Amino acid sequence: MDALRAQDPPRIGDYVLLARIGAGGMGVVYLGRSPGGRLVAVKVVREEVTGHPEALARFRREAATVRAVRSAYTANLIDAGLDAAPYWIATEYVAGPTLARAVRERGPFPVVTCRRLVAAMAEGLASVHAYGVTHRDLKPQNVLLGSQGPQLIDFGIARGVEQTALTQDGQAPGTPGFTAPEVLTRNEVGAAADVFALGATVAYAATGRAPFGGGDAAAVSYRAVHEEIDTAGVEPGLAALIRACVEKDPARRPGPAELIRWCAVDTALVDDPAYQPLVAMADVVPDTPQRPPNAPVLAIHDLPTQGPPPSRPNPWLVAAGVGAVLGMAVAVWLLPGGGDGNGGEGGDKSEGPPEYIQDIGTSRHAWNGLRESCNLPGEEQPPLQFQYAVTTGENDPSGEIPLGKAEIGYRLKNEEPNLPPYYVSVEVKPPHLLDTDDFGYVSKATDLYEGDETRWKNLVYPDDFSDRAGGKVRPAPPLADDPGEWTVVYHHATSDKNHRSVVCHGFMADTVSE
């Protein structure tokens, strides 16, 4: 749970805002307090998103779903404001960590705890399915470990079982590694897809590892369709249960009722000695609004389909067509190695870590400051939990960033264990290059997973950037030399001439110099 920022409102509707629970490309989730003192989670759509009909329709669909599903395993709807901006919904606040955070900080669960978790989540799915709703994004980040048992959160892409899976942009919903093969290959949504996600989630709880390995979304999804789930080291009986849940053929998967019988639990999960300490990991709730004096002016941008920060859930998914993509096209997902960040044709395929990426003729991104968006999406889905921010000296209330400079940062909100290196190089394009394909000024590539990857990796423009075309090194020009809309592109690089963009953003530069 984080303090409020300068741009956050003091209240939404009748609710006083106390802190930030999480944020994403579609909106922000706040901890709020009702006039009578009840704590709620208030989810607010970002202003720049409200102009996108599909995003707004998704948000209203989520509100309708949460209103309809009155379950002991979901956070019930308390209130909503859906008629005019700012659009928001308020649900019950559930104190407790996500399953992802609990495993990350405390390690894999014991076998008996995993069985009780399966039974509890299966009962939760049965309750949701009874309303004719499939969750479609069950994963460790969307399971809260509350004092009354696990709670299923984030129904942002839940729909009735008769509705189709793909978004209007032709992209499959859900999260790579937890999305069922039939959703990826046949656009087939049903209750069995939630069972697949349950099995993958429990595999993570039992091993602490990504159920189908890490890496690019395309590679992970390919393995989910064609390869076996990772149950190495898992007790044989539990491993068999997990494998049954993730059968490639949905007709062969057990239903929630069968899973409950299979687990044959005789004690509630909340009474499990390994579960009880996890509930105590819940964040301390502030009595008064938390707003530091030096809150950053520019909001941090999350690319969350893929998980929460270390101390709070992140129930936001980026809406299709709004900014970052939820997933890659199914046709690409199913190609071995397709969309794996290995660059375009003619790129340098040499092994070894990159140093400074070079122009390969793909630099077409341009940021529009008025719309606060880029003209092109990323060429590749970013890693799980990727977060980025840009702050200029003119907009830094702390005064730590000198005038005429910009601090460009990125990090993971969570650790992603046992993943191969993922090199990030940042490209900065001044305004005079925005209408061209010319390459901008680049930073040295660094491994996102090196060291404590949850800490911000910060770069300063122009100090850490240069032009390296033709084998010559030219320093980046000051911001004051080219006032206007500057573009920032984050690249995944596997060699100097082998890289793909994952995120595009930007900032406004004035004529002020140091």
PDB file of C-alpha atoms in Angstrom, residues 227-403:
ATOM      1  CA  GLU A 227       4.161 -28.793 -23.304  1.00  0.00           C
ATOM      2  CA  GLU A 228       3.704 -30.146 -19.779  1.00  0.00           C
ATOM      3  CA  ILE A 229       3.349 -28.011 -16.673  1.00  0.00           C
ATOM      4  CA  ASP A 230       6.305 -27.757 -14.290  1.00  0.00           C
ATOM      5  CA  THR A 231       5.633 -30.012 -11.292  1.00  0.00           C
ATOM      6  CA  ALA A 232       9.244 -30.993 -10.598  1.00  0.00           C
ATOM      7  CA  GLY A 233       9.668 -31.774  -6.909  1.00  0.00           C
ATOM      8  CA  VAL A 234       5.938 -31.709  -6.158  1.00  0.00           C
ATOM      9  CA  GLU A 235       4.477 -34.554  -4.066  1.00  0.00           C
ATOM     10  CA  PRO A 236       3.140 -37.153  -6.573  1.00  0.00           C
ATOM     11  CA  GLY A 237      -0.491 -37.014  -5.479  1.00  0.00           C
ATOM     12  CA  LEU A 238      -0.621 -33.226  -5.659  1.00  0.00           C
ATOM     13  CA  ALA A 239       1.281 -33.264  -8.949  1.00  0.00           C
ATOM     14  CA  ALA A 240      -1.335 -35.633 -10.411  1.00  0.00           C
ATOM     15  CA  LEU A 241      -4.113 -33.291  -9.279  1.00  0.00           C
ATOM     16  CA  ILE A 242      -2.374 -30.308 -10.903  1.00  0.00           C
ATOM     17  CA  ARG A 243      -1.807 -32.184 -14.150  1.00  0.00           C
ATOM     18  CA  ALA A 244      -5.471 -33.185 -14.240  1.00  0.00           C
ATOM     19  CA  CYS A 245      -6.488 -29.541 -13.957  1.00  0.00           C
ATOM     20  CA  VAL A 246      -4.260 -28.513 -16.856  1.00  0.00           C
ATOM     21  CA  GLU A 247      -5.152 -31.293 -19.281  1.00  0.00           C
ATOM     22  CA  LYS A 248      -4.900 -29.934 -22.830  1.00  0.00           C
ATOM     23  CA  ASP A 249      -8.399 -31.281 -23.582  1.00  0.00           C
ATOM     24  CA  PRO A 250     -10.862 -29.280 -21.466  1.00  0.00           C
ATOM     25  CA  ALA A 251     -13.313 -32.205 -21.457  1.00  0.00           C
ATOM     26  CA  ARG A 252     -10.805 -34.262 -19.460  1.00  0.00           C
ATOM     27  CA  ARG A 253     -10.378 -31.733 -16.669  1.00  0.00           C
ATOM     28  CA  PRO A 254     -12.203 -32.293 -13.389  1.00  0.00           C
ATOM     29  CA  GLY A 255     -14.936 -29.866 -12.424  1.00  0.00           C
ATOM     30  CA  PRO A 256     -14.831 -27.868  -9.166  1.00  0.00           C
ATOM     31  CA  ALA A 257     -17.022 -30.379  -7.328  1.00  0.00           C
ATOM     32  CA  GLU A 258     -14.764 -33.258  -8.361  1.00  0.00           C
ATOM     33  CA  LEU A 259     -11.695 -31.309  -7.237  1.00  0.00           C
ATOM     34  CA  ILE A 260     -13.236 -30.758  -3.826  1.00  0.00           C
ATOM     35  CA  ARG A 261     -13.917 -34.508  -3.485  1.00  0.00           C
ATOM     36  CA  TRP A 262     -10.388 -35.281  -4.715  1.00  0.00           C
ATOM     37  CA  CYS A 263      -8.819 -33.077  -2.032  1.00  0.00           C
ATOM     38  CA  ALA A 264     -10.941 -34.654   0.757  1.00  0.00           C
ATOM     39  CA  VAL A 265     -10.040 -31.890   3.203  1.00  0.00           C
ATOM     40  CA  ASP A 266     -11.160 -32.206   6.820  1.00  0.00           C
ATOM     41  CA  THR A 267      -9.945 -28.785   8.037  1.00  0.00           C
ATOM     42  CA  ALA A 268     -10.678 -25.310   6.747  1.00  0.00           C
ATOM     43  CA  LEU A 269      -7.881 -23.463   4.998  1.00  0.00           C
ATOM     44  CA  VAL A 270      -8.150 -20.604   7.491  1.00  0.00           C
ATOM     45  CA  ASP A 271      -7.265 -23.046  10.284  1.00  0.00           C
ATOM     46  CA  ASP A 272      -4.218 -24.347   8.440  1.00  0.00           C
ATOM     47  CA  PRO A 273      -1.085 -23.533  10.499  1.00  0.00           C
ATOM     48  CA  ALA A 274       0.790 -22.456   7.364  1.00  0.00           C
ATOM     49  CA  TYR A 275      -2.067 -20.232   6.159  1.00  0.00           C
ATOM     50  CA  GLN A 276      -2.667 -18.243   9.335  1.00  0.00           C
ATOM     51  CA  PRO A 277       0.701 -16.399   9.332  1.00  0.00           C
ATOM     52  CA  LEU A 278       0.094 -15.376   5.714  1.00  0.00           C
ATOM     53  CA  VAL A 279      -3.074 -13.481   6.600  1.00  0.00           C
ATOM     54  CA  ALA A 280      -1.009 -11.452   9.070  1.00  0.00           C
ATOM     55  CA  MET A 281       0.995 -10.093   6.116  1.00  0.00           C
ATOM     56  CA  ALA A 282      -1.863  -7.687   5.371  1.00  0.00           C
ATOM     57  CA  ASP A 283      -0.864  -4.042   5.045  1.00  0.00           C
ATOM     58  CA  VAL A 284      -1.370  -1.717   7.977  1.00  0.00           C
ATOM     59  CA  VAL A 285      -4.401   0.461   7.281  1.00  0.00           C
ATOM     60  CA  PRO A 286      -3.709   4.179   7.811  1.00  0.00           C
ATOM     61  CA  ASP A 287      -6.085   6.204   9.966  1.00  0.00           C
ATOM     62  CA  THR A 288      -5.646   9.364   7.925  1.00  0.00           C
ATOM     63  CA  PRO A 289      -4.876  10.046   4.248  1.00  0.00           C
ATOM     64  CA  GLN A 290      -1.235   9.322   3.430  1.00  0.00           C
ATOM     65  CA  ARG A 291       0.138  11.979   1.090  1.00  0.00           C
ATOM     66  CA  PRO A 292       3.894  12.731   1.211  1.00  0.00           C
ATOM     67  CA  PRO A 293       4.988  16.325   0.600  1.00  0.00           C
ATOM     68  CA  ASN A 294       7.230  15.347  -2.337  1.00  0.00           C
ATOM     69  CA  ALA A 295       4.858  13.097  -4.268  1.00  0.00           C
ATOM     70  CA  PRO A 296       5.972  12.721  -7.917  1.00  0.00           C
ATOM     71  CA  VAL A 297       4.034  14.793 -10.409  1.00  0.00           C
ATOM     72  CA  LEU A 298       4.057  12.231 -13.219  1.00  0.00           C
ATOM     73  CA  ALA A 299       2.233   9.027 -12.470  1.00  0.00           C
ATOM     74  CA  ILE A 300       4.124   5.774 -12.650  1.00  0.00           C
ATOM     75  CA  HIS A 301       2.880   3.637 -15.483  1.00  0.00           C
ATOM     76  CA  ASP A 302       2.184  -0.011 -14.799  1.00  0.00           C
ATOM     77  CA  LEU A 303       1.845  -2.743 -17.331  1.00  0.00           C
ATOM     78  CA  PRO A 304       0.009  -5.094 -15.122  1.00  0.00           C
ATOM     79  CA  THR A 305      -1.819  -7.950 -16.600  1.00  0.00           C
ATOM     80  CA  GLN A 306       0.741  -9.702 -14.827  1.00  0.00           C
ATOM     81  CA  GLY A 307       0.803  -9.125 -11.149  1.00  0.00           C
ATOM     82  CA  PRO A 308       0.840  -6.934  -8.049  1.00  0.00           C
ATOM     83  CA  PRO A 309       3.568  -4.963  -6.336  1.00  0.00           C
ATOM     84  CA  PRO A 310       5.158  -6.609  -3.311  1.00  0.00           C
ATOM     85  CA  SER A 311       2.671  -5.299  -0.753  1.00  0.00           C
ATOM     86  CA  ARG A 312      -0.638  -4.955  -2.523  1.00  0.00           C
ATOM     87  CA  PRO A 313      -2.846  -6.581  -5.131  1.00  0.00           C
ATOM     88  CA  ASN A 314      -2.942  -5.163  -8.601  1.00  0.00           C
ATOM     89  CA  PRO A 315      -6.354  -5.944 -10.038  1.00  0.00           C
ATOM     90  CA  TRP A 316      -5.959  -3.890 -13.169  1.00  0.00           C
ATOM     91  CA  LEU A 317      -5.648  -5.104 -16.707  1.00  0.00           C
ATOM     92  CA  VAL A 318      -4.818  -2.803 -19.556  1.00  0.00           C
ATOM     93  CA  ALA A 319      -7.807  -2.582 -21.864  1.00  0.00           C
ATOM     94  CA  ALA A 320      -7.343  -3.661 -25.457  1.00  0.00           C
ATOM     95  CA  GLY A 321      -6.480  -0.679 -27.607  1.00  0.00           C
ATOM     96  CA  VAL A 322      -5.760   1.608 -24.651  1.00  0.00           C
ATOM     97  CA  GLY A 323      -2.006   1.312 -24.332  1.00  0.00           C
ATOM     98  CA  ALA A 324      -0.089  -1.825 -23.547  1.00  0.00           C
ATOM     99  CA  VAL A 325      -1.430  -5.035 -25.023  1.00  0.00           C
ATOM    100  CA  LEU A 326      -2.896  -7.806 -22.914  1.00  0.00           C
ATOM    101  CA  GLY A 327      -1.300 -10.476 -25.032  1.00  0.00           C
ATOM    102  CA  MET A 328       0.093 -11.180 -28.438  1.00  0.00           C
ATOM    103  CA  ALA A 329      -1.997 -12.342 -31.373  1.00  0.00           C
ATOM    104  CA  VAL A 330      -2.929 -15.999 -31.184  1.00  0.00           C
ATOM    105  CA  ALA A 331      -1.319 -16.698 -34.550  1.00  0.00           C
ATOM    106  CA  VAL A 332       1.996 -15.460 -33.179  1.00  0.00           C
ATOM    107  CA  TRP A 333       1.559 -17.226 -29.844  1.00  0.00           C
ATOM    108  CA  LEU A 334       1.397 -20.601 -31.527  1.00  0.00           C
ATOM    109  CA  LEU A 335       4.593 -20.254 -33.522  1.00  0.00           C
ATOM    110  CA  PRO A 336       7.618 -21.775 -31.770  1.00  0.00           C
ATOM    111  CA  GLY A 337       9.839 -18.792 -31.063  1.00  0.00           C
ATOM    112  CA  GLY A 338       7.282 -16.416 -32.584  1.00  0.00           C
ATOM    113  CA  GLY A 339       7.167 -13.015 -30.896  1.00  0.00           C
ATOM    114  CA  ASP A 340      10.064 -13.945 -28.659  1.00  0.00           C
ATOM    115  CA  GLY A 341      11.887 -10.688 -28.970  1.00  0.00           C
ATOM    116  CA  ASN A 342      14.504 -11.964 -31.379  1.00  0.00           C
ATOM    117  CA  GLY A 343      14.309  -8.921 -33.566  1.00  0.00           C
ATOM    118  CA  GLY A 344      13.423  -8.486 -37.217  1.00  0.00           C
ATOM    119  CA  GLU A 345      14.831 -10.044 -40.314  1.00  0.00           C
ATOM    120  CA  GLY A 346      18.371  -9.057 -41.052  1.00  0.00           C
ATOM    121  CA  GLY A 347      19.126  -8.423 -37.377  1.00  0.00           C
ATOM    122  CA  ASP A 348      22.323  -9.502 -35.729  1.00  0.00           C
ATOM    123  CA  LYS A 349      21.688 -12.994 -34.356  1.00  0.00           C
ATOM    124  CA  SER A 350      24.942 -13.209 -32.428  1.00  0.00           C
ATOM    125  CA  GLU A 351      24.961 -14.508 -28.883  1.00  0.00           C
ATOM    126  CA  GLY A 352      26.082 -12.544 -25.864  1.00  0.00           C
ATOM    127  CA  PRO A 353      24.710  -9.572 -23.976  1.00  0.00           C
ATOM    128  CA  PRO A 354      24.026  -6.337 -25.855  1.00  0.00           C
ATOM    129  CA  GLU A 355      25.809  -3.115 -25.012  1.00  0.00           C
ATOM    130  CA  TYR A 356      24.323  -0.238 -27.041  1.00  0.00           C
ATOM    131  CA  ILE A 357      21.494  -1.026 -29.436  1.00  0.00           C
ATOM    132  CA  GLN A 358      21.832   0.172 -33.020  1.00  0.00           C
ATOM    133  CA  ASP A 359      19.367   1.462 -35.586  1.00  0.00           C
ATOM    134  CA  ILE A 360      17.677  -1.420 -37.420  1.00  0.00           C
ATOM    135  CA  GLY A 361      15.136   0.754 -39.216  1.00  0.00           C
ATOM    136  CA  THR A 362      12.206   0.264 -36.835  1.00  0.00           C
ATOM    137  CA  SER A 363      12.198   3.535 -34.875  1.00  0.00           C
ATOM    138  CA  ARG A 364       8.764   4.872 -35.785  1.00  0.00           C
ATOM    139  CA  HIS A 365       7.368   5.654 -32.345  1.00  0.00           C
ATOM    140  CA  ALA A 366       6.238   9.212 -31.631  1.00  0.00           C
ATOM    141  CA  TRP A 367       4.665  10.513 -28.433  1.00  0.00           C
ATOM    142  CA  ASN A 368       1.748  12.958 -28.549  1.00  0.00           C
ATOM    143  CA  GLY A 369       1.811  15.090 -25.418  1.00  0.00           C
ATOM    144  CA  LEU A 370      -1.735  16.308 -25.852  1.00  0.00           C
ATOM    145  CA  ARG A 371      -3.121  12.776 -25.944  1.00  0.00           C
ATOM    146  CA  GLU A 372      -0.413  11.382 -23.654  1.00  0.00           C
ATOM    147  CA  SER A 373      -0.034   8.391 -25.952  1.00  0.00           C
ATOM    148  CA  CYS A 374       2.240   7.030 -28.664  1.00  0.00           C
ATOM    149  CA  ASN A 375       1.330   6.463 -32.271  1.00  0.00           C
ATOM    150  CA  LEU A 376       2.491   2.826 -32.135  1.00  0.00           C
ATOM    151  CA  PRO A 377       2.169   0.095 -29.493  1.00  0.00           C
ATOM    152  CA  GLY A 378       5.135  -1.972 -28.455  1.00  0.00           C
ATOM    153  CA  GLU A 379       6.378  -4.664 -30.802  1.00  0.00           C
ATOM    154  CA  GLU A 380       6.550  -7.173 -27.956  1.00  0.00           C
ATOM    155  CA  GLN A 381       4.735  -7.649 -24.685  1.00  0.00           C
ATOM    156  CA  PRO A 382       6.760  -6.399 -21.697  1.00  0.00           C
ATOM    157  CA  PRO A 383       7.792  -8.738 -18.885  1.00  0.00           C
ATOM    158  CA  LEU A 384       5.592  -9.445 -15.928  1.00  0.00           C
ATOM    159  CA  GLN A 385       5.353  -6.498 -13.557  1.00  0.00           C
ATOM    160  CA  PHE A 386       7.218  -4.013 -15.763  1.00  0.00           C
ATOM    161  CA  GLN A 387       6.812  -0.457 -14.458  1.00  0.00           C
ATOM    162  CA  TYR A 388       8.237   2.765 -15.815  1.00  0.00           C
ATOM    163  CA  ALA A 389       8.282   6.511 -15.097  1.00  0.00           C
ATOM    164  CA  VAL A 390       9.688   9.776 -16.456  1.00  0.00           C
ATOM    165  CA  THR A 391      10.182  12.951 -14.413  1.00  0.00           C
ATOM    166  CA  THR A 392      11.785  16.171 -15.634  1.00  0.00           C
ATOM    167  CA  GLY A 393      13.662  18.674 -13.523  1.00  0.00           C
ATOM    168  CA  GLU A 394      10.944  21.246 -14.200  1.00  0.00           C
ATOM    169  CA  ASN A 395       8.294  18.891 -12.798  1.00  0.00           C
ATOM    170  CA  ASP A 396      10.215  17.416  -9.873  1.00  0.00           C
ATOM    171  CA  PRO A 397       8.840  18.877  -6.614  1.00  0.00           C
ATOM    172  CA  SER A 398      11.747  17.422  -4.631  1.00  0.00           C
ATOM    173  CA  GLY A 399      14.257  19.511  -6.589  1.00  0.00           C
ATOM    174  CA  GLU A 400      16.644  16.547  -6.836  1.00  0.00           C
ATOM    175  CA  ILE A 401      16.567  16.413 -10.648  1.00  0.00           C
ATOM    176  CA  PRO A 402      18.421  19.388 -12.164  1.00  0.00           C
ATOM    177  CA  LEU A 403      16.570  21.731 -14.497  1.00  0.00           C
TER     178      LEU A 403
END
